[in-house]
XYZ file of C-alpha atoms in Angstrom:
249
model
C 39.177 15.959 19.982
C 38.444 17.270 16.527
C 36.372 15.107 14.374
C 37.830 14.995 10.802
C 34.875 12.760 9.521
C 31.307 14.046 9.824
C 28.909 11.354 8.770
C 25.463 12.676 8.019
C 22.066 10.933 8.015
C 20.331 12.004 5.002
C 16.409 12.742 5.580
C 15.510 15.360 8.126
C 19.170 16.070 8.394
C 19.939 18.237 5.208
C 17.568 16.613 2.456
C 13.673 17.379 2.832
C 12.007 14.112 2.546
C 8.567 15.327 3.601
C 8.594 17.356 0.821
C 9.619 14.652 -1.378
C 7.134 11.988 -0.230
C 3.844 14.298 -0.333
C 4.909 15.288 -4.140
C 5.624 11.341 -5.065
C 2.874 9.632 -2.892
C 0.499 12.482 -4.596
C 1.395 11.699 -8.046
C 1.013 7.725 -7.177
C -2.515 8.227 -5.513
C -3.434 9.954 -8.829
C -2.312 6.948 -10.917
C -4.346 4.820 -8.737
C -7.454 6.952 -8.491
C -6.753 7.026 -4.623
C -8.208 9.718 -2.565
C -5.646 11.742 -0.879
C -7.176 11.803 2.420
C -6.351 8.098 3.016
C -2.818 9.118 2.866
C -2.376 8.801 6.812
C -3.329 5.009 6.191
C -0.564 4.558 4.070
C 1.961 6.735 6.695
C 0.523 4.485 9.170
C 1.342 1.314 7.302
C 4.674 2.815 6.232
C 5.882 3.963 9.477
C 5.099 0.147 10.996
C 7.717 -1.442 8.109
C 10.474 0.927 8.776
C 10.144 0.129 12.669
C 10.203 -3.582 11.473
C 13.541 -2.726 9.527
C 15.035 -1.191 11.446
C 14.682 -4.147 14.026
C 16.000 -6.257 11.537
C 12.463 -8.088 11.082
C 12.474 -7.419 7.551
C 14.329 -6.717 4.675
C 14.642 -3.655 2.636
C 13.352 -5.583 -0.436
C 10.309 -6.863 1.769
C 9.375 -3.108 3.049
C 9.189 -1.803 -0.498
C 6.222 -3.864 -0.927
C 5.098 -4.684 2.187
C 4.086 -0.870 3.092
C 1.452 -0.952 -0.104
C 0.291 -4.365 0.638
C -0.731 -3.544 4.236
C -2.253 0.075 3.243
C -4.134 -1.420 0.018
C -5.600 -4.088 2.435
C -6.328 -1.985 5.322
C -8.665 0.022 2.844
C -9.920 -2.732 0.958
C -8.304 -1.815 -2.258
C -7.397 -4.192 -5.443
C -4.300 -2.859 -6.373
C -0.835 -4.355 -7.271
C 1.561 -3.638 -4.117
C 4.599 -4.263 -6.490
C 3.709 -2.189 -8.974
C 2.736 0.621 -6.585
C 6.213 -0.054 -5.171
C 7.799 0.663 -8.378
C 6.379 3.404 -9.491
C 6.554 5.132 -5.946
C 10.477 4.725 -5.607
C 10.570 6.020 -9.385
C 8.788 9.245 -8.188
C 11.118 9.715 -5.004
C 14.404 9.552 -6.826
C 13.137 12.458 -8.731
C 12.116 14.942 -6.411
C 14.737 15.960 -4.591
C 15.254 18.860 -1.966
C 17.493 20.505 0.205
C 16.343 21.494 3.750
C 16.227 25.099 3.802
C 20.155 26.194 4.276
C 21.505 22.884 4.098
C 23.394 23.594 0.920
C 25.457 26.144 2.446
C 25.843 24.100 5.834
C 27.464 21.207 3.643
C 29.506 23.554 2.156
C 31.049 25.012 5.229
C 31.498 21.982 6.714
C 33.261 20.192 3.543
C 35.923 22.630 3.866
C 37.735 21.374 7.107
C 36.381 17.811 7.064
C 35.733 14.811 5.075
C 31.909 14.328 5.258
C 30.109 10.853 4.334
C 26.322 10.315 4.040
C 25.103 7.365 5.927
C 21.478 6.504 5.449
C 18.828 3.623 5.572
C 16.794 5.027 2.729
C 16.538 2.935 -0.890
C 19.537 2.928 -2.290
C 17.744 4.097 -5.703
C 16.082 6.843 -3.979
C 19.190 8.230 -2.329
C 21.422 7.980 -4.714
C 18.935 9.507 -7.348
C 18.185 12.360 -5.108
C 21.881 13.387 -4.469
C 22.641 13.209 -7.772
C 19.822 15.210 -9.099
C 20.603 18.070 -6.438
C 24.292 17.919 -7.585
C 25.110 17.210 -3.648
C 27.766 14.241 -4.441
C 30.595 17.014 -4.777
C 30.530 17.354 -0.791
C 30.721 13.832 0.134
C 33.914 11.395 0.221
C 31.359 8.358 0.620
C 28.142 7.507 0.547
C 27.073 4.510 2.773
C 23.548 3.214 2.143
C 22.323 -0.131 4.492
C 20.710 -1.672 1.424
C 24.230 -1.863 0.004
C 26.522 -2.672 2.937
C 24.057 -5.219 4.293
C 23.090 -3.834 7.980
C 20.746 -0.766 8.933
C 21.248 1.657 11.276
C 20.870 1.331 14.531
C 22.906 -1.868 14.289
C 26.365 -1.429 15.584
C 27.879 -3.547 12.728
C 26.339 -0.701 10.236
C 28.691 1.519 11.915
C 31.741 -0.513 12.125
C 31.069 -1.205 8.046
C 30.755 2.546 7.506
C 34.236 3.263 9.268
C 35.920 0.365 7.563
C 34.697 1.982 3.881
C 35.711 5.255 5.153
C 38.839 4.226 6.445
C 38.859 6.007 9.587
C 39.014 5.995 13.422
C 35.456 5.601 15.567
C 37.467 8.750 17.978
C 37.979 10.713 14.854
C 34.231 10.999 13.764
C 30.933 12.402 14.534
C 27.467 11.440 13.674
C 25.022 13.903 12.718
C 21.180 13.176 12.353
C 17.799 13.682 13.321
C 16.811 10.137 14.884
C 17.411 9.774 18.269
C 17.060 5.606 17.509
C 18.946 5.081 14.268
C 21.266 7.581 14.517
C 22.105 8.914 17.906
C 21.436 5.716 19.893
C 23.645 3.696 16.934
C 26.258 5.881 17.172
C 26.531 5.725 20.971
C 26.174 1.975 20.970
C 29.077 1.722 18.311
C 31.154 3.959 20.409
C 30.844 7.118 18.427
C 30.372 10.726 19.135
C 26.775 11.934 18.338
C 25.070 15.378 17.790
C 21.563 15.564 17.785
C 20.095 17.841 14.821
C 16.538 18.134 15.610
C 15.554 21.008 13.386
C 11.963 21.741 14.220
C 11.446 19.287 16.789
C 11.679 18.739 20.744
C 14.988 19.530 22.425
C 16.944 16.332 23.038
C 16.343 14.571 26.559
C 19.458 14.715 28.886
C 22.052 12.456 27.836
C 25.460 12.956 29.614
C 26.813 10.722 26.783
C 25.624 12.950 24.103
C 28.047 15.214 22.491
C 26.119 17.719 21.164
C 22.856 18.718 19.961
C 20.923 21.829 18.154
C 17.858 22.821 16.352
C 19.096 24.885 13.673
C 22.190 24.262 11.277
C 23.669 27.449 12.766
C 24.050 25.632 16.114
C 25.908 22.581 14.475
C 28.295 24.760 12.490
C 28.724 26.314 16.068
C 29.694 23.377 17.575
C 31.905 21.829 15.251
C 33.794 25.097 14.511
C 34.154 25.660 18.359
C 35.633 21.754 18.273
C 38.018 22.319 15.503
C 39.039 25.957 16.782
C 39.954 24.204 20.336
C 42.121 21.542 18.633
C 43.851 24.422 16.565
C 44.415 26.349 19.858
C 45.799 23.081 21.776
C 48.442 22.448 18.758
C 49.290 25.911 19.025
C 50.123 25.502 22.690
C 51.848 22.518 21.669
C 54.221 24.019 19.359
C 55.123 26.831 21.606
C 55.743 24.673 24.379
C 57.785 22.772 21.938
C 60.003 26.108 20.635
C 60.535 27.086 24.134
C 62.240 23.447 25.302
C 64.467 23.055 22.049
C 67.877 22.706 22.686
C 69.716 25.440 22.219
C 71.433 25.661 18.857
C 68.827 23.825 16.985
């Protein structure tokens, strides 16, 4: 079955968040005079908060400040978590980079498919980065958990995404790097999924997984082959119809 609608995660799928985060965090640490050697402690607090968010234990608004509150308290730092959050988000939204080859990948897919972004990221950050890159031209919809009131991997997030797109789940393919929020979330919602594990270990064996690959080339090959198969079936169908058409019509 051909997938008319492709739903792409953003960070780690086509946006280079690691580079963005490193630059923004460096500027924040410089502002407060924090030793960059403490960045691993921040990442630990940040990861904890994102896991709590994906599990529905905290809201996005709580996450924004909680990660800095946990980090500052763990290091005995007396800084304002609310101010840190505001400065950090401002910096994140201004530093935007594609993964290598991602712009060409999006251009290729957009020729024959309707593309949508599905992300748990902070709305200000994600929209700011997409606009800075000029990437909005590739997408018909940008669906952000903070704006739809549900987050991946919750089934309701995908249901709301399909409603906004106006698509049936059998016509959609979710593409993402996270086995939990993207892949399992899509599968639980009954949507085909492609695990794009760039520079990471391969997907575990999963008979329900539509596809996986470690490069944009592997993704394009899989999606293009899917499209060609459907076009071939349509051609065969039209040939059969012509062969059995009543004489004189």
